[in-house]
Coordinates of C-alpha atoms in Angstrom, one line a residue:
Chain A
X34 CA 0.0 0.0 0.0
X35 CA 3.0 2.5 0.7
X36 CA 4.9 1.1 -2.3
X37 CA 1.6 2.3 -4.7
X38 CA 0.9 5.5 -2.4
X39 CA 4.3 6.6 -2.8
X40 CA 4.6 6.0 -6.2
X41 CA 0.8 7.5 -6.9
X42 CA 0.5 9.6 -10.2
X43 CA 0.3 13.1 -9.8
X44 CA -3.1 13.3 -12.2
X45 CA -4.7 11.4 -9.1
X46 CA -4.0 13.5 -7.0
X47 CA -5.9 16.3 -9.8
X48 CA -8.2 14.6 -10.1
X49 CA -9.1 14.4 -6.5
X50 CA -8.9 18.4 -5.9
X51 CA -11.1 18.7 -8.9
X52 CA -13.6 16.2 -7.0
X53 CA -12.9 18.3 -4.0
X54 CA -13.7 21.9 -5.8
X55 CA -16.5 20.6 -8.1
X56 CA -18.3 18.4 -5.3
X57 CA -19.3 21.3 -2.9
X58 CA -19.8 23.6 -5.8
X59 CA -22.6 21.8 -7.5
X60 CA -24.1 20.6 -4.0
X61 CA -24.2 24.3 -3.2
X62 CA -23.4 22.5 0.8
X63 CA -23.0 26.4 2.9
X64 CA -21.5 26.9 6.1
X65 CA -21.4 29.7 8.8
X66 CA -18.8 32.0 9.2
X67 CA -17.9 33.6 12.6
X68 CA -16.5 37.1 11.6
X69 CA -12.7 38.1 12.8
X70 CA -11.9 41.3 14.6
X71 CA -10.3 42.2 11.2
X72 CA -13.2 41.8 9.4
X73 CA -15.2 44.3 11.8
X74 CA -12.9 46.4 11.8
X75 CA -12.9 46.9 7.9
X76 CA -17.0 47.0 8.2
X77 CA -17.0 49.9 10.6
X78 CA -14.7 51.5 8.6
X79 CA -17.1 52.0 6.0
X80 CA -20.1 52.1 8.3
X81 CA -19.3 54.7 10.9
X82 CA -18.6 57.0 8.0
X83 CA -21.5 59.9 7.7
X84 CA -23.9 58.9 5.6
X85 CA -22.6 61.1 2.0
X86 CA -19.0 60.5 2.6
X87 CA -17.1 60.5 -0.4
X88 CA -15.2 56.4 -1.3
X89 CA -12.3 56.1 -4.1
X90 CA -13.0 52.5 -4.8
X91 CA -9.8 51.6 -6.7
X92 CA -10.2 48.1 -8.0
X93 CA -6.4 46.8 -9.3
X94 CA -7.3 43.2 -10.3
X95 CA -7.7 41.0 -12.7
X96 CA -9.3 38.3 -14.1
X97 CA -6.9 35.9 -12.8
X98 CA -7.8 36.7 -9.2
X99 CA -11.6 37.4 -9.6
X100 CA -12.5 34.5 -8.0
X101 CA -11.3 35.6 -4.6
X102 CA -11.3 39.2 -5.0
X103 CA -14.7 39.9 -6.8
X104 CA -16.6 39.1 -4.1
X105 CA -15.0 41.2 -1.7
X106 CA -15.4 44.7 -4.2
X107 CA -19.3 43.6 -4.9
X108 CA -19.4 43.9 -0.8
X109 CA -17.5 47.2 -0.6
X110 CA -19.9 48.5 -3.2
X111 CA -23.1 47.2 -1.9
X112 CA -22.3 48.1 1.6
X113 CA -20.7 51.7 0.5
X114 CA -24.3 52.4 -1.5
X115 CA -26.1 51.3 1.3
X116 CA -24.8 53.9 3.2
X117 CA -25.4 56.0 0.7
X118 CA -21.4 56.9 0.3
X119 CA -20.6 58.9 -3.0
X120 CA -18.1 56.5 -4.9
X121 CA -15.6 57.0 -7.3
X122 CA -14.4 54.1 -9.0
X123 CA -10.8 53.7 -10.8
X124 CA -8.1 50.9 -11.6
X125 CA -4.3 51.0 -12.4
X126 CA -4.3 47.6 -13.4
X127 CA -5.5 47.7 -17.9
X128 CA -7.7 44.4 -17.4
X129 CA -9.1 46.4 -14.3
X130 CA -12.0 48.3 -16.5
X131 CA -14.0 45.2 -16.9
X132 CA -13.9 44.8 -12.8
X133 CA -15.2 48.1 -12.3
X134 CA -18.2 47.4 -14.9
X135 CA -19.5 44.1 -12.5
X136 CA -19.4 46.8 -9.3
X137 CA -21.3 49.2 -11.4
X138 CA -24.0 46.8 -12.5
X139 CA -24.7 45.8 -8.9
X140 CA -25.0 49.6 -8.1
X141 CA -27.5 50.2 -11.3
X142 CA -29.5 46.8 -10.8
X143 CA -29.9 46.8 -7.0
X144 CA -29.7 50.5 -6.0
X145 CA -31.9 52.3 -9.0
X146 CA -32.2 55.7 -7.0
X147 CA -28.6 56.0 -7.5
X148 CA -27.6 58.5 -10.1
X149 CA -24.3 58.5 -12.1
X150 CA -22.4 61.7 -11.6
X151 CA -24.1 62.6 -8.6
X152 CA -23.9 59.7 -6.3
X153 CA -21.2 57.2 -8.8
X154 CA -18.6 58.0 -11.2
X155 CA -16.4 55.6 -13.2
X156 CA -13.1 57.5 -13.7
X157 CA -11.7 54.2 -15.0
X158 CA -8.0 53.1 -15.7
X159 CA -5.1 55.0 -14.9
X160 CA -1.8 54.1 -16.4
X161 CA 1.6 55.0 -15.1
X162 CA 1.1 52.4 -12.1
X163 CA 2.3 53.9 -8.8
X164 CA 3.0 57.4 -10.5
X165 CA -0.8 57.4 -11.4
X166 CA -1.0 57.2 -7.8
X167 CA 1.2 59.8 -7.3
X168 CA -0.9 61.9 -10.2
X169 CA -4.2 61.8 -8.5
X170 CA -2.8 62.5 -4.9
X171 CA -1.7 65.6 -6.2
X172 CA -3.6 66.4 -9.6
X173 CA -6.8 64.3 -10.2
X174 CA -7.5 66.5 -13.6
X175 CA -3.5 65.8 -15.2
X176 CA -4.3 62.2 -15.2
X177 CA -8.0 61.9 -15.9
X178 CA -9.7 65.0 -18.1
X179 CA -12.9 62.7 -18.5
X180 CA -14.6 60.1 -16.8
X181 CA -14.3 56.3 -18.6
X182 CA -17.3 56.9 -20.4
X183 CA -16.1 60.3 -21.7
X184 CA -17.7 63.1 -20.1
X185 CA -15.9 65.8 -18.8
X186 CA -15.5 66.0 -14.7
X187 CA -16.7 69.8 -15.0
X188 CA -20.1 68.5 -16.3
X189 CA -21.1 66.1 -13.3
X190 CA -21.7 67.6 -10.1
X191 CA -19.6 64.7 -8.0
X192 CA -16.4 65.6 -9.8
X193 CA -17.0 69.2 -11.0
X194 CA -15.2 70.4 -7.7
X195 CA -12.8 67.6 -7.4
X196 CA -9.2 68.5 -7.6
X197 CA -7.5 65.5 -5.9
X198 CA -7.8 62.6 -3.3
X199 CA -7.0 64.2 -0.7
X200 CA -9.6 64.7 0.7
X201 CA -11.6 62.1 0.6
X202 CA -13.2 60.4 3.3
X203 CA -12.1 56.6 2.9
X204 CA -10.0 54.7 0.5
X205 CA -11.5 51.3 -0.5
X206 CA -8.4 49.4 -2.4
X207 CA -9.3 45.5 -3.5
X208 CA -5.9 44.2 -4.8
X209 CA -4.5 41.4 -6.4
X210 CA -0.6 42.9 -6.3
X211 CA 1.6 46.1 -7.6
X212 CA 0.6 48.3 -8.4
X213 CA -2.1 47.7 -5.1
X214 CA -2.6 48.0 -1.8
X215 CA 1.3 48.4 -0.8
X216 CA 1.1 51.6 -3.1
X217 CA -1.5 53.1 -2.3
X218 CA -0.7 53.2 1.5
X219 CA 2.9 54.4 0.2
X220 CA 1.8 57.4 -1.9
X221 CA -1.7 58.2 -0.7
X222 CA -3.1 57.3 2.7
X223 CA 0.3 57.5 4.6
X224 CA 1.3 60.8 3.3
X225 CA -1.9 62.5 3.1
X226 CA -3.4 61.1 6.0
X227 CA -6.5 59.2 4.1
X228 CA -8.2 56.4 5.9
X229 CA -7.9 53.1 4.0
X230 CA -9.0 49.7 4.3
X231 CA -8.3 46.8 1.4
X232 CA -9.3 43.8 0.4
X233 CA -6.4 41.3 -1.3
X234 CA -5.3 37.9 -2.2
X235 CA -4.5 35.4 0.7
X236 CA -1.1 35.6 -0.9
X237 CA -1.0 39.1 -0.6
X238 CA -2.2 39.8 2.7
X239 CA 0.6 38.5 5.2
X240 CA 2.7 41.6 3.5
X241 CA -0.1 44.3 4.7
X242 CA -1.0 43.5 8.3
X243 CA 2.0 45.2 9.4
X244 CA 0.5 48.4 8.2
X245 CA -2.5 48.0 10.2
X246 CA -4.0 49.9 12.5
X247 CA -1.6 53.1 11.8
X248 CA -1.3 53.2 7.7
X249 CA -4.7 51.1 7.4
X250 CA -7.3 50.2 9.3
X251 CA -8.1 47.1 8.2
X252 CA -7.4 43.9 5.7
X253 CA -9.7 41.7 4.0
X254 CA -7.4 38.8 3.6
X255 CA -8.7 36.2 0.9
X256 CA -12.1 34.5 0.3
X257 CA -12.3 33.6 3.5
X258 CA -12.5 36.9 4.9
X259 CA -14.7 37.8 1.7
X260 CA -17.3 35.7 3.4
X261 CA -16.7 37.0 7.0
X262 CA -17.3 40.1 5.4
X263 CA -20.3 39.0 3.5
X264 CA -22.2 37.3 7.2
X265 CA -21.4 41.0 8.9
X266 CA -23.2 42.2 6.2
X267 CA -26.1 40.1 5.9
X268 CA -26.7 40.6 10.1
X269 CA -26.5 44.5 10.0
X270 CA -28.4 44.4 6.2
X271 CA -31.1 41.3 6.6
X272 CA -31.9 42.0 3.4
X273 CA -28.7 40.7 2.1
X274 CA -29.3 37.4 3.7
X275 CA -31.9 36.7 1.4
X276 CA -29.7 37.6 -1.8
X277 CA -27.2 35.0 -3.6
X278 CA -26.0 37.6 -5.2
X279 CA -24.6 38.9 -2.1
X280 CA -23.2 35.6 -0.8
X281 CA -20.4 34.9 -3.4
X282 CA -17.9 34.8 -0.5
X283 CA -19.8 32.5 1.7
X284 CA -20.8 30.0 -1.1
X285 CA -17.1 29.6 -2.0
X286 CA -15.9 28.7 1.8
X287 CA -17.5 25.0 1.0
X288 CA -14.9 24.2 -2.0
X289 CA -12.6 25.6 0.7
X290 CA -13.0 23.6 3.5
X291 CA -12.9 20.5 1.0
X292 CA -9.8 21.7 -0.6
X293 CA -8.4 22.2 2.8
X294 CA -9.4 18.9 4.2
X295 CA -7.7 17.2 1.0
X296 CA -4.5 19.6 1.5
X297 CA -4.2 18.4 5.0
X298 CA -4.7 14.5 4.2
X299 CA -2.2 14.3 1.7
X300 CA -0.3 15.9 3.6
X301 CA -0.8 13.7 6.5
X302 CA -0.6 10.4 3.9
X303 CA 2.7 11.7 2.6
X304 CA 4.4 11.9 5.8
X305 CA 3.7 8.3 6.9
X306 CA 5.3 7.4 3.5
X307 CA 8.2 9.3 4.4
X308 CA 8.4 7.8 7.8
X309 CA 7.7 4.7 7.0
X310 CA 10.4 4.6 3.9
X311 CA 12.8 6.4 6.3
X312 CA 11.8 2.9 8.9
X313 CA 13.1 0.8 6.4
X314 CA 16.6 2.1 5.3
X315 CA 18.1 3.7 2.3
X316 CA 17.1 1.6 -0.2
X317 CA 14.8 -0.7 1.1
X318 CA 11.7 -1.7 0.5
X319 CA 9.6 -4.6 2.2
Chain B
X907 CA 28.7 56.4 -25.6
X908 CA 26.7 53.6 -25.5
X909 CA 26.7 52.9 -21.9
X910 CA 27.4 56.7 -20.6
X911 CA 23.8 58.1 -22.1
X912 CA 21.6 55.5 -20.0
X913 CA 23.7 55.8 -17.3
X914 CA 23.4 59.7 -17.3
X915 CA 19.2 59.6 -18.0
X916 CA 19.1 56.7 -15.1
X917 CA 20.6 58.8 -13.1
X918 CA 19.5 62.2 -13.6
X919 CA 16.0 60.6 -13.8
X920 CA 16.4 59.0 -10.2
X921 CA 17.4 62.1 -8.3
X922 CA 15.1 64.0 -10.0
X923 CA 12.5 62.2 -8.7
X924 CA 14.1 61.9 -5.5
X925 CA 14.8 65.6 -5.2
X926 CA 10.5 66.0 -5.9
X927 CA 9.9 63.9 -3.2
X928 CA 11.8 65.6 -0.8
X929 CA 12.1 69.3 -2.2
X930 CA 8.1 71.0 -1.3
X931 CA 9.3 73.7 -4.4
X932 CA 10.2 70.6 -6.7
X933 CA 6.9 68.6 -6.2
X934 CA 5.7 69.3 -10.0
X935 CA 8.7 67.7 -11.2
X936 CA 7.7 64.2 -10.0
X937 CA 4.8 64.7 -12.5
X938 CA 6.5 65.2 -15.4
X939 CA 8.7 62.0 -14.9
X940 CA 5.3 59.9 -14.6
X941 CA 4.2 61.9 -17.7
X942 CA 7.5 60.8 -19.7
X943 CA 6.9 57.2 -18.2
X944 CA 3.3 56.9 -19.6
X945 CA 4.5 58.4 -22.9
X946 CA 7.9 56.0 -22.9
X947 CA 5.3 52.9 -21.7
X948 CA 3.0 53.6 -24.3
X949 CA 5.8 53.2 -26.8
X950 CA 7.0 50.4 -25.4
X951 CA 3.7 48.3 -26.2
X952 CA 4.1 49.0 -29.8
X953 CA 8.0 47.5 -29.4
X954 CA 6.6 44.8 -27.2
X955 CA 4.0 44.2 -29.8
X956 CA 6.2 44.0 -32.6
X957 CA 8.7 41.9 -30.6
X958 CA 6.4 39.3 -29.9
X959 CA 4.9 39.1 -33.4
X960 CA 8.4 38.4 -34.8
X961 CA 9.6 36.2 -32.5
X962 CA 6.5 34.2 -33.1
X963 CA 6.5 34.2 -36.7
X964 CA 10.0 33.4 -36.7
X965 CA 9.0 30.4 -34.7
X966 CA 6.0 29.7 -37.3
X967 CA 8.3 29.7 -40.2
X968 CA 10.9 28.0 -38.7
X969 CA 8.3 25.2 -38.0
X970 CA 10.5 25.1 -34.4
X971 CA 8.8 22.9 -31.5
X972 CA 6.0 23.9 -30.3
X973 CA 5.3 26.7 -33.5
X974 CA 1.7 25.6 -33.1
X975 CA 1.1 27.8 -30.1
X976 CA 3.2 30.5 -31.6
X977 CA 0.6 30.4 -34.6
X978 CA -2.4 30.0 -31.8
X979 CA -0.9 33.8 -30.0
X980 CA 0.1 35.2 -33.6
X981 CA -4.1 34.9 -34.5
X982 CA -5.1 35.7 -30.6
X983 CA -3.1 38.8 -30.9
X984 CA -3.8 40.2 -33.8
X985 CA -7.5 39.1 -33.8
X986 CA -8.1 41.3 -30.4
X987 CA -6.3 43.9 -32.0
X988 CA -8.2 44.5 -34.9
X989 CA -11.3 44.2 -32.8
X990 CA -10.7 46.5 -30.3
X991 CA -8.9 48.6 -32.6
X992 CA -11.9 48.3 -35.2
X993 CA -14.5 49.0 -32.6
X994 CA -16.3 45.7 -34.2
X995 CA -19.8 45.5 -32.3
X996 CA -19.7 49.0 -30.9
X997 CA -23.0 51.1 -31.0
X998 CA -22.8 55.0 -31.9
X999 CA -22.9 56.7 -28.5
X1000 CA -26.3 58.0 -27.5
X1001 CA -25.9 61.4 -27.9
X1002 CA -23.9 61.6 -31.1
X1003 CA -25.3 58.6 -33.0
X1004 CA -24.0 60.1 -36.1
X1005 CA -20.0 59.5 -35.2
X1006 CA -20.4 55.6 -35.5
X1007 CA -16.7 55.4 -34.3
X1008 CA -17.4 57.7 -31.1
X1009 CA -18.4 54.7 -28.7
X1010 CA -16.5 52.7 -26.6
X1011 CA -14.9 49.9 -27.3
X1012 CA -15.5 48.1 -24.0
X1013 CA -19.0 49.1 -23.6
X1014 CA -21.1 46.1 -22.8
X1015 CA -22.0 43.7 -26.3
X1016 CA -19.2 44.9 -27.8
X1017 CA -16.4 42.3 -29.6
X1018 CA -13.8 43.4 -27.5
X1019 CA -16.2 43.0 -24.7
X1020 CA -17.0 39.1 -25.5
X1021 CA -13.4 38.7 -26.1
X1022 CA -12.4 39.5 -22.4
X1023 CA -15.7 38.0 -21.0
X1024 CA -16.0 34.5 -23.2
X1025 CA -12.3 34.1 -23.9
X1026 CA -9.7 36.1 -21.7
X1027 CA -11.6 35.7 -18.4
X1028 CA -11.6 32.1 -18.3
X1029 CA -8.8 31.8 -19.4
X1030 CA -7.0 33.6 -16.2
X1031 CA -9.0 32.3 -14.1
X1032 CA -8.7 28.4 -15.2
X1033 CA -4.6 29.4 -15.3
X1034 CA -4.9 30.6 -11.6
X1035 CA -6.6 28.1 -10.3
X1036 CA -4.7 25.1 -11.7
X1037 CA -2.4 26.1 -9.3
X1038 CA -4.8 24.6 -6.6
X1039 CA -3.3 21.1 -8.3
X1040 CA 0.0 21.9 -8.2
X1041 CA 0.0 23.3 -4.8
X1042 CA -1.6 19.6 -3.7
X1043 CA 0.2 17.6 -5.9
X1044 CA 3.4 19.4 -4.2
X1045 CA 2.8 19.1 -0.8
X1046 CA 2.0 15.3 -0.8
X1047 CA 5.3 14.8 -2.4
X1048 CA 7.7 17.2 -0.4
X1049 CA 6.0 18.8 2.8
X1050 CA 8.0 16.5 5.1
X1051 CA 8.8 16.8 8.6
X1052 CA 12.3 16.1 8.0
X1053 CA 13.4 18.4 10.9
X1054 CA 12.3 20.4 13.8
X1055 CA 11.7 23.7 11.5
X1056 CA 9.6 21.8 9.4
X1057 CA 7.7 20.4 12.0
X1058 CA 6.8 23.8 13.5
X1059 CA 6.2 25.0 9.3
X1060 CA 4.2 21.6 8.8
X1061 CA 2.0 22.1 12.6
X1062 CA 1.4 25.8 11.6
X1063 CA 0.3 24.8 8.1
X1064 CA -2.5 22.0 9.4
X1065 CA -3.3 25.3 12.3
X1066 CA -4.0 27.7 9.3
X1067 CA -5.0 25.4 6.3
X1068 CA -8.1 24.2 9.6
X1069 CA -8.6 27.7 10.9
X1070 CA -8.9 28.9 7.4
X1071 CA -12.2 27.0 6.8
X1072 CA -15.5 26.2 8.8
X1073 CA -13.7 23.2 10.4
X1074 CA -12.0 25.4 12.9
X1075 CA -15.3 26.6 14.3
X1076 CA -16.7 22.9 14.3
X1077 CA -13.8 21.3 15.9
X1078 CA -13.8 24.2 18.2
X1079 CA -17.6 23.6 19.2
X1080 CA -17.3 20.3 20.2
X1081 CA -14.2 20.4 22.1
X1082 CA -16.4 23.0 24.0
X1083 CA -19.5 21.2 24.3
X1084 CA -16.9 18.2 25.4
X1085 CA -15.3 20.0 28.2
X1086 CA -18.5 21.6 29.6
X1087 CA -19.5 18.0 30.0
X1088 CA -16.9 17.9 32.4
X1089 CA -16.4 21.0 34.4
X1090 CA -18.4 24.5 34.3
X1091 CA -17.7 26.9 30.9
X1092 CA -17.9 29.7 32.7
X1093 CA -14.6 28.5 34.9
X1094 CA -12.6 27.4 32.0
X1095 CA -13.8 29.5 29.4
X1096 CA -11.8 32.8 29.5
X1097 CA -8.9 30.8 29.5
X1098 CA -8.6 28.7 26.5
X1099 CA -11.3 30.8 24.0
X1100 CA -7.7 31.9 22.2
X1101 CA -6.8 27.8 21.1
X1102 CA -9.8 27.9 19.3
X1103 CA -7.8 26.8 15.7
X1104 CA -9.6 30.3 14.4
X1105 CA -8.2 32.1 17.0
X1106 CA -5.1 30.4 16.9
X1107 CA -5.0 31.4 13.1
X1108 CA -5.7 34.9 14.0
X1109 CA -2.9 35.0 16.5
X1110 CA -0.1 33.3 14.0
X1111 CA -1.1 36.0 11.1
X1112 CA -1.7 38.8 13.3
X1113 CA 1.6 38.5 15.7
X1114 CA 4.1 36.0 14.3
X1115 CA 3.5 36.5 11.0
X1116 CA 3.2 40.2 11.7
X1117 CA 6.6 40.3 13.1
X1118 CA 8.3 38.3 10.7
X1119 CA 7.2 40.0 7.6
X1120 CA 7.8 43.7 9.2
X1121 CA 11.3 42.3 9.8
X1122 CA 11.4 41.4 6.0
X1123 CA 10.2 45.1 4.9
X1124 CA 12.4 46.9 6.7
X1125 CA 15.5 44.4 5.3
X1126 CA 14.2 45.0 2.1
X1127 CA 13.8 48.7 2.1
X1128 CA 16.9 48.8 3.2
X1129 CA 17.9 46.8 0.3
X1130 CA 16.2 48.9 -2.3
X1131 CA 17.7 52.2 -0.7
X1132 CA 21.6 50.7 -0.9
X1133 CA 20.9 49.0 -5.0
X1134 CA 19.4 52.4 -6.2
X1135 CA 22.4 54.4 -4.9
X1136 CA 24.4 52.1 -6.4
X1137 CA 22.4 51.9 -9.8
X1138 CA 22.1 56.3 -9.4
X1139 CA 25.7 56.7 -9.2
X1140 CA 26.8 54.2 -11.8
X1141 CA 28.5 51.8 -9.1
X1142 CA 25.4 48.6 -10.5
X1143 CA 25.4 48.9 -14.5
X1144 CA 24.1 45.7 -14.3
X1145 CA 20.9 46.5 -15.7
X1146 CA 22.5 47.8 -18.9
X1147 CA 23.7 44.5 -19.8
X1148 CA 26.7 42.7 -20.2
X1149 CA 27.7 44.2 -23.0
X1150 CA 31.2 46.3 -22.1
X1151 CA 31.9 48.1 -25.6

């Protein structure tokens, strides 16, 4: 049995993470979160605001890391236009646009009293990475002269006034890497005294908590806290409890715990092959 | 000539933005070196564009190994390009509908639009999570508790990978409901709440993970601030190659 376990083809061990991903997916199997300290403290960031405060949502991700992050900026959205925060959306990342366009379809389909220019604006991609930053800390107009869609800031009454960042009320970064969160505590919230709270890969996060609770006040870190995020929501916004929509986090913890459960048995199974090999002597095998 | 130019704009580039950082008066200078970045990037796709499309072809004609996925980026690239570039599937905006090429090209039915949607976006996101196979695949075959460091690595791992999920809380509720079999929560409660696994996992992220990675930053920055001196001044000219003529 050791001999075969330890000699097991890799596309077995595929093919049981696939079984492990796709099982809990297509039961739809759901399980409760208990939300971290973190996780509140990024919620009450956005929640204790005023009700009118001013958001720069800055979405730098991708495709790639959708999956984990998409959830967490379709929870930043709802919960920042159920406050009834004014938001201004933007990327530095090029595949970043299409991002922005799934956070504005939950703001036009599920909040219709929203208007666009008065309580939303897409100001869309900004190249030049961290310099963009940089650009809108200091000059919003030098690096965008129009919204994404091409009217001018001067003809919408959120932007008409707005010069830079500075003053806005909260930074809301979801980020899958650089240019990201790192930069935008670097160049904007550190510097110009901005509160800021981000959501980012599980791979990304470790690198961030330093920062907390002087250069940022809180960190979504990966899908799991997506769904933490997603049950504080539901409990202060019963009506979100009812929506799938709004449960993208919680419905991906099941592949999760799965995929975890796997991770840790083959763990466990490849350590009793390595002391049971190790038993036995270089070289032998009974 | 050929080494003393890039050397010179590296370097006069560097302080000058260094001098903006510092320098209140020379703030606006900053901004012009991200303008001349944009403008420099901007060129740069076109290079990059035209490097990969001969390099590719090469391959194609060369009928090298593996020229069939050369030919497959070739038609990728150039198929989004002329979609995008064409506008193919973009409506006249509303309030011009006479300037047909006005609209966006990523505006919502649009073929650039089905491109990222239908082919580019699952695409990534099948790339990234292959890794999930990988990742098992690897740590069956080499996450070994060969040694006491990878003993501590391998019992942090199982603390994290648990604490990460909904098992954490269940584990954690039955050990409770198990030991308030036994004597009253309310004595032994306070105490051990934090090795709960998710509490444990918040500890290790939040304090020894914490420590270790601030430790890392500060090595690193420290890092960064010693290699660009030594790329400002000309002491690294590593990046210009290894080309000495």
């Amino acid at each position: 049995m050791i001999d075969v376990l330890s000699n097991l083809d890799r596309r077995w061990v595929f093919a049981a993470m696939f079984v492990a991903v796709g099982w809990p997916i297509l039961s739809g199997v759901r399980f409760k979160e208990e939300p971290s300290e973190g996780v509140r403290r990024v919620f009450r960031a956005i929640e204790d605001l005023p009700e009118g405060s001013t958001v720069l949502m800055a979405l730098d991700y991708d495709p790639s890391s959708q999956g984990e992050l998409q959830p967490m900026a379709s929870a930043f959205t709802r919960h920042a236009a159920e406050r009834g925060h004014k938001i201004y959306f933007m990327t530095l990342w090029p595949a970043g646009s299409p991002m922005i366009e799934r956070s504005l379809r939950i703001v036009e389909q599920e909040y219709p009293d929203y208007v666009y220019g008065e309580d939303y604006v897409n100001l869309g991609y900004a190249p030049g990475l961290e310099g963009a930053i940089k650009a809108v800390v200091d000059d919003l107009r030098g690096q965008f002269a129009t919204d994404a869609r091409g009217n001018s800031l001067d003809s919408m009454p959120l932007t008409e006034g707005l010069r830079n960042i500075q003053n806005m009320d909260l930074l809301v970064n979801v980020s899958a890497g650089d240019p990201g969160a790192k930069q935008w505590v670097q160049y904007a919230a550190t510097p110009h005294d901005i509160a800021m709270v981000t959501g980012t890969t599980g791979v990304q996060a470790p690198s961030l908590y330093p920062y907390i609770p002087e250069q940022l006040d809180g960190v979504l870190g990966a899908i799991k806290a997506a769904a933490e995020y997603e049950q504080v929501l539901s409990v202060a916004y019963p009506k979100f409890a009812e929506s799938v929509k709004a449960q993208e986090g919680l419905r991906r913890m099941g592949p999760q715990l799965v995929a975890h459960l796997l991770m840790i048995g083959l763990i466990v199974v490849g350590n009793v092959i390595y002391f049971v090999e190790r038993s036995r002597g270089p070289g032998g095998r009974r | 000539m050929k080494r003393t130019v890039p050397l010179f704009l590296a370097a006069a580039t560097g302080f000058v933005l260094i001098v903006a950082s510092f320098v209140p008066a020379a703030g606006s200078w900053g901004k012009y070196a991200v303008d001349w970045f944009n403008i420099l990037a901007a060129l740069a796709f076109v290079l990059g564009g035209g490097s990969l499309l001969s390099q590719h072809l090469k391959k194609i004609s060369d009928q090298q190994a593996g020229w069939g996925y050369s030919l497959v980026t070739v038609v990728s690239f150039l198929a989004t390009l002329v979609v995008g570039l064409g506008k193919f599937g973009v409506a006249p905006p509303t309030l011009h509908p006479d300037k047909v090429w006005a609209g966006d090209y990523k505006e919502a039915g649009s073929g650039f639009s089905w491109i990222f949607d239908y082919l580019y976006t699952p695409l990534a996101a099948t790339m990234f999570s292959i890794l999930a196979c990988f990742v098992a695949s690897a740590a069956f075959r080499a996450f070994r508790a060969k040694n006491v460091e990878a003993t501590i690595l391998l019992v942090t791992a199982f603390i994290v990978l648990l604490g990460r999920t909904y098992a954490a809380i269940w584990i954690g509720d039955q050990a409770d409901w198990l030991a308030s079999q036994v004597v009253d929560p309310a004595i032994w409660h306070p105490y051990v709440t934090g090795l709960r696994l998710d509490k444990l996992t918040e500890t290790i992220m939040d304090v020894f993970n914490t420590a270790g990675t601030r430790a890392i930053m500060i090595g690193i920055a420290l890092g960064i601030v010693s290699t660009s001196l030594k790329v400002l001044l000309g002491v690294d000219r590593s990046y210009l190659g290894s080309d000495d003529r």
